Coordinates of N, CA and C in Angstrom, one line a residue:
M160 N -143.7 -107.1 0.9 CA -142.3 -107.4 0.5 C -142.3 -108.9 0.1
T161 N -141.7 -109.3 -1.0 CA -141.6 -110.6 -1.4 C -140.5 -111.3 -0.6
R162 N -140.7 -112.4 -0.1 CA -139.7 -113.1 0.7 C -138.9 -114.0 -0.2
T163 N -137.7 -114.2 0.1 CA -136.8 -115.0 -0.7 C -136.9 -116.5 -0.4
P164 N -137.3 -117.3 -1.4 CA -137.4 -118.8 -1.1 C -136.0 -119.4 -0.8
L165 N -136.0 -120.3 0.0 CA -134.8 -121.0 0.4 C -135.1 -122.5 0.8
R166 N -134.6 -123.4 0.0 CA -134.8 -124.8 0.4 C -133.6 -125.3 1.2
L167 N -133.9 -125.5 2.5 CA -132.8 -125.8 3.5 C -132.8 -127.3 3.8
L168 N -131.6 -127.9 3.7 CA -131.4 -129.3 3.9 C -130.5 -129.5 5.1
V169 N -130.8 -130.5 5.9 CA -129.9 -130.8 7.0 C -129.6 -132.3 6.9
L170 N -128.3 -132.5 6.9 CA -127.7 -133.9 6.7 C -126.8 -134.2 7.9
G171 N -126.6 -135.5 8.1 CA -125.6 -135.9 9.1 C -126.1 -136.9 10.1
D172 N -125.8 -136.7 11.4 CA -125.9 -137.7 12.4 C -127.1 -137.3 13.4
S173 N -127.0 -137.9 14.6 CA -128.1 -137.6 15.5 C -128.2 -136.2 16.0
I174 N -127.1 -135.4 16.0 CA -127.1 -134.0 16.3 C -127.9 -133.3 15.2
A175 N -127.6 -133.6 14.0 CA -128.3 -133.0 12.9 C -129.8 -133.4 12.9
Y176 N -130.1 -134.6 13.4 CA -131.5 -135.1 13.4 C -132.2 -134.5 14.6
G177 N -131.6 -134.3 15.7 CA -132.2 -133.7 16.9 C -132.5 -134.7 18.1
T178 N -131.7 -135.8 18.1 CA -131.9 -136.7 19.2 C -131.6 -136.1 20.5
G179 N -132.5 -136.2 21.5 CA -132.3 -135.6 22.8 C -133.1 -134.4 23.0
A180 N -133.6 -133.7 21.9 CA -134.5 -132.6 22.1 C -135.8 -133.0 22.6
L181 N -136.4 -132.2 23.5 CA -137.7 -132.5 24.1 C -138.8 -132.4 23.0
R182 N -138.7 -131.5 22.1 CA -139.8 -131.2 21.1 C -139.1 -131.1 19.7
P183 N -139.7 -131.6 18.7 CA -139.1 -131.5 17.3 C -138.7 -130.1 17.0
G184 N -139.4 -129.1 17.4 CA -139.1 -127.7 17.1 C -137.8 -127.2 17.8
D185 N -137.4 -128.0 18.8 CA -136.2 -127.6 19.6 C -134.9 -128.0 18.9
S186 N -135.0 -128.9 17.8 CA -133.8 -129.4 17.2 C -133.2 -128.4 16.2
L187 N -132.1 -128.8 15.7 CA -131.3 -127.9 15.0 C -131.9 -127.3 13.7
G188 N -132.5 -128.2 12.9 CA -133.1 -127.7 11.6 C -134.2 -126.7 11.8
P189 N -135.2 -127.0 12.7 CA -136.2 -126.0 12.9 C -135.7 -124.7 13.5
R190 N -134.7 -124.7 14.3 CA -134.1 -123.5 14.9 C -133.5 -122.7 13.8
L191 N -132.7 -123.3 13.0 CA -132.1 -122.6 11.9 C -133.1 -122.0 10.9
A192 N -134.1 -122.8 10.6 CA -135.2 -122.3 9.7 C -135.9 -121.1 10.3
A193 N -136.1 -121.1 11.6 CA -136.7 -120.0 12.2 C -135.9 -118.7 12.1
E194 N -134.6 -118.8 12.3 CA -133.7 -117.7 12.2 C -133.7 -117.2 10.7
L195 N -133.6 -118.1 9.8 CA -133.7 -117.7 8.4 C -135.0 -117.0 8.0
T196 N -136.1 -117.5 8.5 CA -137.4 -116.9 8.3 C -137.4 -115.5 8.8
A197 N -136.9 -115.3 10.0 CA -136.8 -114.0 10.6 C -136.0 -113.0 9.8
D198 N -135.1 -113.6 9.0 CA -134.2 -112.7 8.2 C -134.8 -112.5 6.8
G199 N -136.0 -112.9 6.6 CA -136.7 -112.6 5.3 C -136.7 -113.7 4.3
F200 N -136.4 -114.9 4.7 CA -136.4 -116.1 3.8 C -137.7 -116.8 4.0
D201 N -138.2 -117.4 2.9 CA -139.4 -118.3 2.9 C -138.8 -119.7 2.9
V202 N -138.7 -120.3 4.0 CA -137.8 -121.5 4.2 C -138.7 -122.8 4.0
E203 N -138.2 -123.7 3.2 CA -138.7 -125.1 3.1 C -137.6 -126.0 3.7
L204 N -137.9 -126.7 4.8 CA -136.9 -127.4 5.5 C -137.1 -128.9 5.2
R205 N -135.9 -129.6 5.0 CA -135.9 -131.0 4.8 C -134.8 -131.6 5.7
V206 N -135.1 -132.4 6.6 CA -134.0 -133.1 7.5 C -133.9 -134.5 7.1
L207 N -132.8 -134.9 6.5 CA -132.5 -136.2 6.1 C -131.4 -136.9 6.9
A208 N -131.0 -136.2 8.0 CA -130.0 -136.8 8.9 C -130.5 -138.1 9.5
V209 N -129.6 -139.0 9.8 CA -129.9 -140.3 10.4 C -129.1 -140.5 11.7
P210 N -129.8 -140.7 12.8 CA -129.1 -141.0 14.0 C -128.1 -142.2 13.9
G211 N -126.9 -142.0 14.4 CA -125.9 -143.1 14.3 C -125.1 -143.0 13.1
A212 N -125.4 -142.1 12.2 CA -124.6 -142.0 10.9 C -123.2 -141.6 11.1
V213 N -122.3 -142.2 10.3 CA -120.9 -141.8 10.2 C -120.7 -141.1 8.9
S214 N -119.5 -140.6 8.7 CA -119.3 -139.8 7.5 C -119.5 -140.6 6.2
A215 N -119.2 -141.9 6.2 CA -119.4 -142.8 5.1 C -120.8 -142.9 4.7
D216 N -121.7 -142.6 5.6 CA -123.2 -142.7 5.3 C -123.7 -141.4 4.6
L217 N -122.9 -140.4 4.5 CA -123.4 -139.2 3.9 C -123.7 -139.4 2.4
A218 N -123.0 -140.3 1.7 CA -123.3 -140.5 0.3 C -124.7 -140.9 0.1
A219 N -125.3 -141.8 0.9 CA -126.6 -142.2 0.8 C -127.6 -141.0 1.0
Q220 N -127.3 -140.2 2.0 CA -128.1 -139.1 2.4 C -128.1 -138.1 1.2
V221 N -127.0 -137.8 0.6 CA -126.9 -136.9 -0.5 C -127.7 -137.4 -1.7
R222 N -127.7 -138.7 -1.9 CA -128.5 -139.3 -3.0 C -130.0 -139.1 -2.7
R223 N -130.4 -139.4 -1.5 CA -131.8 -139.2 -1.1 C -132.2 -137.7 -1.3
A224 N -131.3 -136.8 -1.1 CA -131.7 -135.4 -1.1 C -131.8 -134.8 -2.5
E225 N -131.4 -135.6 -3.5 CA -131.3 -135.0 -4.9 C -132.6 -134.5 -5.4
P226 N -133.8 -135.1 -5.2 CA -135.0 -134.5 -5.7 C -135.4 -133.2 -5.0
F227 N -134.9 -133.0 -3.8 CA -135.2 -131.8 -3.1 C -134.6 -130.5 -3.7
D228 N -133.5 -130.7 -4.4 CA -132.8 -129.6 -5.1 C -132.6 -128.4 -4.1
A229 N -131.8 -128.7 -3.1 CA -131.6 -127.7 -2.0 C -130.8 -126.5 -2.4
D230 N -131.1 -125.4 -1.8 CA -130.3 -124.2 -2.0 C -129.1 -124.2 -1.0
L231 N -129.4 -124.6 0.2 CA -128.4 -124.6 1.3 C -128.5 -125.9 2.1
A232 N -127.3 -126.5 2.3 CA -127.3 -127.7 3.1 C -126.4 -127.5 4.3
V233 N -126.9 -127.9 5.4 CA -126.1 -127.9 6.7 C -125.7 -129.3 7.0
V234 N -124.5 -129.6 7.1 CA -124.0 -131.0 7.3 C -123.3 -131.0 8.7
V235 N -123.8 -131.9 9.6 CA -123.2 -132.0 10.9 C -122.8 -133.5 11.0
I236 N -121.5 -133.7 11.2 CA -121.0 -135.1 11.1 C -119.7 -135.2 11.9
G237 N -119.4 -136.4 12.4 CA -118.1 -136.6 13.0 C -118.1 -137.3 14.4
A238 N -119.2 -137.0 15.1 CA -119.2 -137.5 16.5 C -119.2 -139.1 16.5
N239 N -119.9 -139.7 15.6 CA -119.9 -141.2 15.6 C -118.7 -141.8 15.1
D240 N -118.0 -141.0 14.1 CA -116.7 -141.5 13.6 C -115.7 -141.5 14.8
L241 N -115.8 -140.5 15.6 CA -114.9 -140.4 16.8 C -115.2 -141.5 17.8
A242 N -116.5 -141.7 18.1 CA -116.9 -142.7 19.1 C -116.5 -144.1 18.6
R243 N -116.5 -144.3 17.3 CA -116.1 -145.7 16.8 C -114.6 -145.8 16.4
F244 N -113.9 -144.7 16.8 CA -112.4 -144.7 16.5 C -112.1 -144.9 15.0
L245 N -112.9 -144.4 14.2 CA -112.6 -144.5 12.7 C -111.5 -143.5 12.4
P246 N -110.6 -143.9 11.4 CA -109.4 -143.1 11.1 C -109.9 -141.8 10.4
P247 N -109.1 -140.7 10.7 CA -109.6 -139.4 10.3 C -109.5 -139.1 8.8
E248 N -108.5 -139.8 8.1 CA -108.3 -139.5 6.7 C -109.5 -140.0 5.8
P249 N -109.9 -141.2 5.9 CA -111.1 -141.6 5.1 C -112.4 -141.0 5.6
T250 N -112.4 -140.7 6.9 CA -113.6 -140.1 7.4 C -113.8 -138.7 6.8
A251 N -112.7 -137.9 6.8 CA -112.8 -136.6 6.2 C -113.0 -136.7 4.7
A252 N -112.4 -137.6 4.0 CA -112.6 -137.8 2.6 C -114.0 -138.0 2.2
A253 N -114.7 -138.8 3.1 CA -116.2 -139.1 2.8 C -117.0 -137.8 2.9
L254 N -116.6 -136.9 3.8 CA -117.3 -135.6 3.9 C -117.0 -134.8 2.7
G255 N -115.7 -134.8 2.3 CA -115.3 -134.0 1.1 C -116.1 -134.4 -0.1
R256 N -116.3 -135.7 -0.3 CA -117.1 -136.2 -1.5 C -118.5 -135.7 -1.4
A257 N -119.1 -135.7 -0.2 CA -120.5 -135.3 0.0 C -120.6 -133.8 -0.4
V258 N -119.7 -133.0 0.1 CA -119.7 -131.6 -0.2 C -119.5 -131.3 -1.7
T259 N -118.6 -132.1 -2.3 CA -118.4 -131.9 -3.7 C -119.7 -132.2 -4.5
A260 N -120.3 -133.3 -4.1 CA -121.6 -133.7 -4.8 C -122.7 -132.6 -4.7
L261 N -122.8 -132.1 -3.5 CA -123.8 -131.0 -3.2 C -123.5 -129.8 -4.0
R262 N -122.2 -129.4 -4.0 CA -121.8 -128.2 -4.7 C -122.0 -128.4 -6.2
A263 N -121.8 -129.6 -6.7 CA -122.0 -129.8 -8.2 C -123.5 -129.6 -8.6
R264 N -124.4 -129.7 -7.6 CA -125.8 -129.5 -7.9 C -126.2 -128.0 -7.7
G265 N -125.3 -127.2 -7.3 CA -125.5 -125.8 -7.1 C -126.0 -125.5 -5.6
T266 N -125.8 -126.4 -4.7 CA -126.2 -126.3 -3.3 C -125.0 -125.6 -2.6
D267 N -125.3 -124.6 -1.8 CA -124.3 -124.0 -0.9 C -124.3 -124.9 0.3
V268 N -123.1 -125.1 0.9 CA -122.9 -126.0 2.0 C -122.2 -125.3 3.2
V269 N -122.8 -125.5 4.4 CA -122.2 -125.2 5.6 C -122.0 -126.5 6.4
A270 N -120.7 -126.8 6.6 CA -120.3 -128.0 7.3 C -119.9 -127.7 8.7
V271 N -120.4 -128.5 9.7 CA -120.1 -128.4 11.1 C -119.2 -129.5 11.5
P272 N -117.9 -129.2 11.7 CA -117.0 -130.3 12.0 C -117.3 -131.0 13.3
A273 N -116.7 -132.1 13.6 CA -116.9 -132.9 14.7 C -116.9 -132.1 16.0
P274 N -117.7 -132.5 17.0 CA -117.7 -131.8 18.3 C -116.5 -132.3 19.1
D275 N -116.2 -131.5 20.1 CA -115.2 -131.9 21.1 C -115.8 -132.9 22.1
M276 N -115.5 -134.2 21.9 CA -116.1 -135.2 22.6 C -115.6 -135.3 24.1
S277 N -114.5 -134.5 24.4 CA -114.0 -134.6 25.7 C -114.9 -134.0 26.7
T278 N -115.9 -133.2 26.3 CA -116.9 -132.6 27.2 C -118.0 -133.6 27.6
V279 N -118.1 -134.7 26.9 CA -119.2 -135.7 27.3 C -119.0 -136.2 28.7
P280 N -120.0 -136.1 29.6 CA -119.8 -136.3 31.0 C -119.1 -137.7 31.4
F281 N -119.4 -138.7 30.6 CA -118.9 -140.0 31.1 C -117.5 -140.3 30.5
V282 N -116.9 -139.4 29.8 CA -115.5 -139.5 29.4 C -114.6 -139.3 30.6
P283 N -113.8 -140.3 31.0 CA -112.9 -140.1 32.2 C -112.0 -138.9 32.1
A284 N -111.8 -138.2 33.1 CA -110.9 -137.0 33.1 C -109.5 -137.3 32.6
Q285 N -109.0 -138.4 32.9 CA -107.6 -138.7 32.6 C -107.4 -138.9 31.1
V286 N -108.4 -139.2 30.3 CA -108.3 -139.4 28.9 C -108.8 -138.2 28.1
R287 N -109.3 -137.2 28.8 CA -109.9 -136.1 28.0 C -108.9 -135.4 27.1
P288 N -107.7 -135.2 27.6 CA -106.7 -134.6 26.6 C -106.5 -135.4 25.4
L289 N -106.5 -136.7 25.5 CA -106.3 -137.5 24.3 C -107.5 -137.4 23.4
V290 N -108.7 -137.4 24.0 CA -109.9 -137.3 23.2 C -110.0 -136.0 22.5
R291 N -109.6 -134.9 23.2 CA -109.6 -133.6 22.7 C -108.7 -133.5 21.5
A292 N -107.5 -134.1 21.6 CA -106.5 -134.1 20.5 C -107.1 -134.8 19.3
A293 N -107.7 -136.0 19.5 CA -108.3 -136.7 18.4 C -109.4 -136.0 17.7
C294 N -110.2 -135.3 18.5 CA -111.2 -134.4 17.9 C -110.6 -133.3 17.0
A295 N -109.6 -132.7 17.6 CA -109.0 -131.6 16.8 C -108.4 -132.0 15.5
Q296 N -107.8 -133.2 15.5 CA -107.2 -133.7 14.3 C -108.3 -134.0 13.2
L297 N -109.4 -134.5 13.6 CA -110.5 -134.7 12.7 C -111.1 -133.4 12.2
Q298 N -111.3 -132.5 13.1 CA -111.8 -131.2 12.8 C -110.9 -130.5 11.7
Q299 N -109.6 -130.6 11.9 CA -108.7 -129.9 10.9 C -108.8 -130.6 9.6
R300 N -108.9 -131.9 9.5 CA -109.0 -132.6 8.2 C -110.3 -132.3 7.6
Q301 N -111.4 -132.2 8.4 CA -112.7 -131.9 7.8 C -112.7 -130.5 7.2
T302 N -112.1 -129.6 8.0 CA -112.1 -128.2 7.5 C -111.4 -128.1 6.1
A303 N -110.3 -128.8 6.0 CA -109.5 -128.8 4.8 C -110.3 -129.3 3.6
V304 N -111.0 -130.4 3.8 CA -111.7 -131.0 2.6 C -112.9 -130.2 2.3
V305 N -113.6 -129.7 3.3 CA -114.8 -128.9 3.0 C -114.4 -127.6 2.2
E306 N -113.4 -126.9 2.6 CA -113.0 -125.7 1.9 C -112.4 -126.0 0.5
A307 N -111.7 -127.1 0.4 CA -111.3 -127.5 -1.0 C -112.4 -127.8 -1.9
A308 N -113.5 -128.3 -1.3 CA -114.7 -128.7 -2.2 C -115.6 -127.5 -2.4
G309 N -115.3 -126.3 -1.9 CA -116.1 -125.1 -2.1 C -117.2 -124.9 -1.1
G310 N -117.1 -125.6 0.1 CA -118.1 -125.4 1.1 C -117.6 -124.4 2.2
S311 N -118.5 -124.0 3.1 CA -118.1 -123.1 4.2 C -118.1 -124.0 5.5
V312 N -117.2 -123.6 6.4 CA -117.0 -124.3 7.6 C -117.5 -123.4 8.8
A313 N -118.4 -124.0 9.6 CA -118.8 -123.3 10.8 C -117.9 -123.7 12.0
W314 N -117.0 -122.9 12.3 CA -116.0 -123.3 13.3 C -116.6 -122.9 14.7
V315 N -117.4 -123.8 15.2 CA -118.1 -123.6 16.5 C -117.7 -124.6 17.6
A316 N -116.9 -125.5 17.3 CA -116.6 -126.6 18.2 C -116.1 -126.0 19.6
A317 N -115.1 -125.1 19.5 CA -114.6 -124.6 20.8 C -115.6 -123.8 21.6
E318 N -116.4 -123.0 20.9 CA -117.4 -122.2 21.6 C -118.5 -123.1 22.2
V319 N -118.9 -124.1 21.4 CA -119.9 -125.1 21.9 C -119.4 -125.9 23.1
A320 N -118.1 -126.4 22.9 CA -117.5 -127.2 23.9 C -117.4 -126.5 25.3
G321 N -117.1 -125.2 25.2 CA -117.0 -124.4 26.4 C -118.4 -124.4 27.1
A322 N -119.4 -124.2 26.4 CA -120.8 -124.1 27.0 C -121.2 -125.5 27.5
F323 N -120.9 -126.5 26.8 CA -121.3 -127.9 27.3 C -120.5 -128.3 28.5
G324 N -119.2 -127.9 28.5 CA -118.3 -128.3 29.6 C -118.7 -127.6 30.8
A325 N -119.3 -126.4 30.7 CA -119.6 -125.6 31.9 C -121.0 -125.8 32.5
D326 N -121.9 -126.4 31.6 CA -123.3 -126.6 32.1 C -123.8 -127.9 31.7
P327 N -124.0 -128.8 32.7 CA -124.5 -130.2 32.4 C -125.9 -130.2 31.8
A328 N -126.6 -129.1 31.9 CA -128.0 -129.0 31.4 C -128.0 -128.9 29.8
M329 N -126.8 -128.7 29.3 CA -126.7 -128.7 27.8 C -126.9 -130.2 27.3
F330 N -126.7 -131.2 28.1 CA -126.8 -132.6 27.7 C -128.2 -133.1 28.1
S331 N -128.7 -134.0 27.3 CA -130.0 -134.6 27.5 C -129.8 -135.7 28.6
A332 N -130.9 -136.4 28.9 CA -130.8 -137.4 30.0 C -129.8 -138.5 29.7
D333 N -129.5 -138.8 28.5 CA -128.6 -139.9 28.2 C -127.1 -139.4 28.4
R334 N -126.9 -138.2 28.7 CA -125.6 -137.6 29.0 C -124.6 -137.7 27.8
F335 N -125.2 -137.8 26.6 CA -124.4 -137.9 25.4 C -124.9 -136.9 24.3
H336 N -126.2 -136.9 24.1 CA -126.8 -136.0 23.1 C -127.1 -134.7 23.7
P337 N -127.3 -133.6 22.9 CA -127.7 -132.4 23.5 C -129.1 -132.4 24.0
S338 N -129.4 -131.6 24.9 CA -130.8 -131.3 25.4 C -131.4 -130.2 24.5
S339 N -132.6 -129.9 24.7 CA -133.2 -128.7 24.0 C -132.3 -127.5 24.2
A340 N -131.9 -127.3 25.4 CA -131.0 -126.1 25.7 C -129.7 -126.2 24.9
G341 N -129.2 -127.5 24.8 CA -128.0 -127.7 24.1 C -128.1 -127.4 22.6
Y342 N -129.2 -127.8 22.1 CA -129.5 -127.5 20.6 C -129.6 -126.0 20.4
A343 N -130.3 -125.3 21.4 CA -130.4 -123.8 21.3 C -129.0 -123.2 21.2
R344 N -128.1 -123.7 22.0 CA -126.7 -123.2 22.1 C -126.0 -123.5 20.8
I345 N -126.1 -124.7 20.3 CA -125.4 -125.0 19.0 C -126.0 -124.2 17.9
A346 N -127.3 -124.0 17.8 CA -127.9 -123.2 16.8 C -127.5 -121.8 16.8
A347 N -127.4 -121.2 18.0 CA -126.9 -119.9 18.2 C -125.5 -119.7 17.6
A348 N -124.7 -120.7 17.8 CA -123.3 -120.6 17.3 C -123.3 -120.7 15.8
L349 N -124.2 -121.5 15.2 CA -124.2 -121.7 13.8 C -124.8 -120.6 13.0
V350 N -125.8 -119.9 13.6 CA -126.6 -118.9 12.9 C -125.7 -117.9 12.1
P351 N -124.7 -117.3 12.7 CA -124.0 -116.3 11.9 C -123.4 -116.8 10.5
T352 N -122.9 -118.1 10.6 CA -122.4 -118.6 9.3 C -123.5 -119.0 8.4
V353 N -124.5 -119.6 8.9 CA -125.7 -120.0 8.0 C -126.3 -118.7 7.4
L354 N -126.5 -117.7 8.2 CA -127.1 -116.5 7.6 C -126.2 -115.8 6.6
A355 N -124.9 -115.8 6.8 CA -124.0 -115.2 5.9 C -124.0 -115.9 4.5
V356 N -124.0 -117.3 4.6 CA -124.1 -118.0 3.3 C -125.4 -117.8 2.6
A357 N -126.5 -117.8 3.3 CA -127.8 -117.6 2.7 C -128.0 -116.2 2.1
R358 N -127.5 -115.2 2.9 CA -127.5 -113.8 2.4 C -126.7 -113.6 1.1
A359 N -125.5 -114.3 1.1 CA -124.7 -114.1 -0.1 C -125.3 -114.8 -1.3
R360 N -126.0 -115.9 -1.1 CA -126.8 -116.5 -2.2 C -127.9 -115.6 -2.7
R361 N -128.6 -115.0 -1.7 CA -129.7 -114.1 -2.0 C -129.2 -112.9 -2.8
D362 N -128.1 -112.3 -2.4 CA -127.5 -111.1 -3.0 C -127.0 -111.5 -4.4
E363 N -126.4 -112.7 -4.6 CA -126.0 -113.1 -5.9 C -127.2 -113.2 -6.9
A364 N -128.3 -113.8 -6.4 CA -129.4 -114.0 -7.2 C -130.1 -112.7 -7.6
A365 N -129.9 -111.7 -6.7 CA -130.6 -110.4 -7.0 C -129.7 -109.5 -7.9
A366 N -128.4 -109.9 -8.0 CA -127.5 -109.0 -8.8 C -127.8 -109.1 -10.3

């Protein structure tokens, strides 16, 4: 059986890059590529995410990705915007522009909104409700701009936050980035959306 080719691009921040994973194969891109391969795709993976990136940095990543001519891009962004207290409107607008540019090239996009930073261990308990509210505000704005630009949103923040809040092993030694187990949990939450978008592209090509 002929396998369907799929050029998979991962953009964004340290979570997209895999900071905290014990092995490169434990990070998000390879895990998603493995799931797509198991579903019958012949995957070529390119990870152009940059640790520490904020949403405004996506424009440079999108430009670097242009020669790759990706079929599907997964964009994970927002944690550093929140950590640096950047305002949600321009932050979301930068993500919207990145999705618009990718869609203009024919790339399908799955965007992963900002995580719930209130689960980070060193966030004081008394400010966690405020942090959770700030995260929710950015997540809502990100969702709106991604959908307006023709992308898909993987609404996994609540599911992932529950897992990370319940199990400290989801965090790496720095108590900020995911561990290998944490990346496995994030990937598992993302897989249904990523597979759905990839399959729809495959079906459209076959029609």
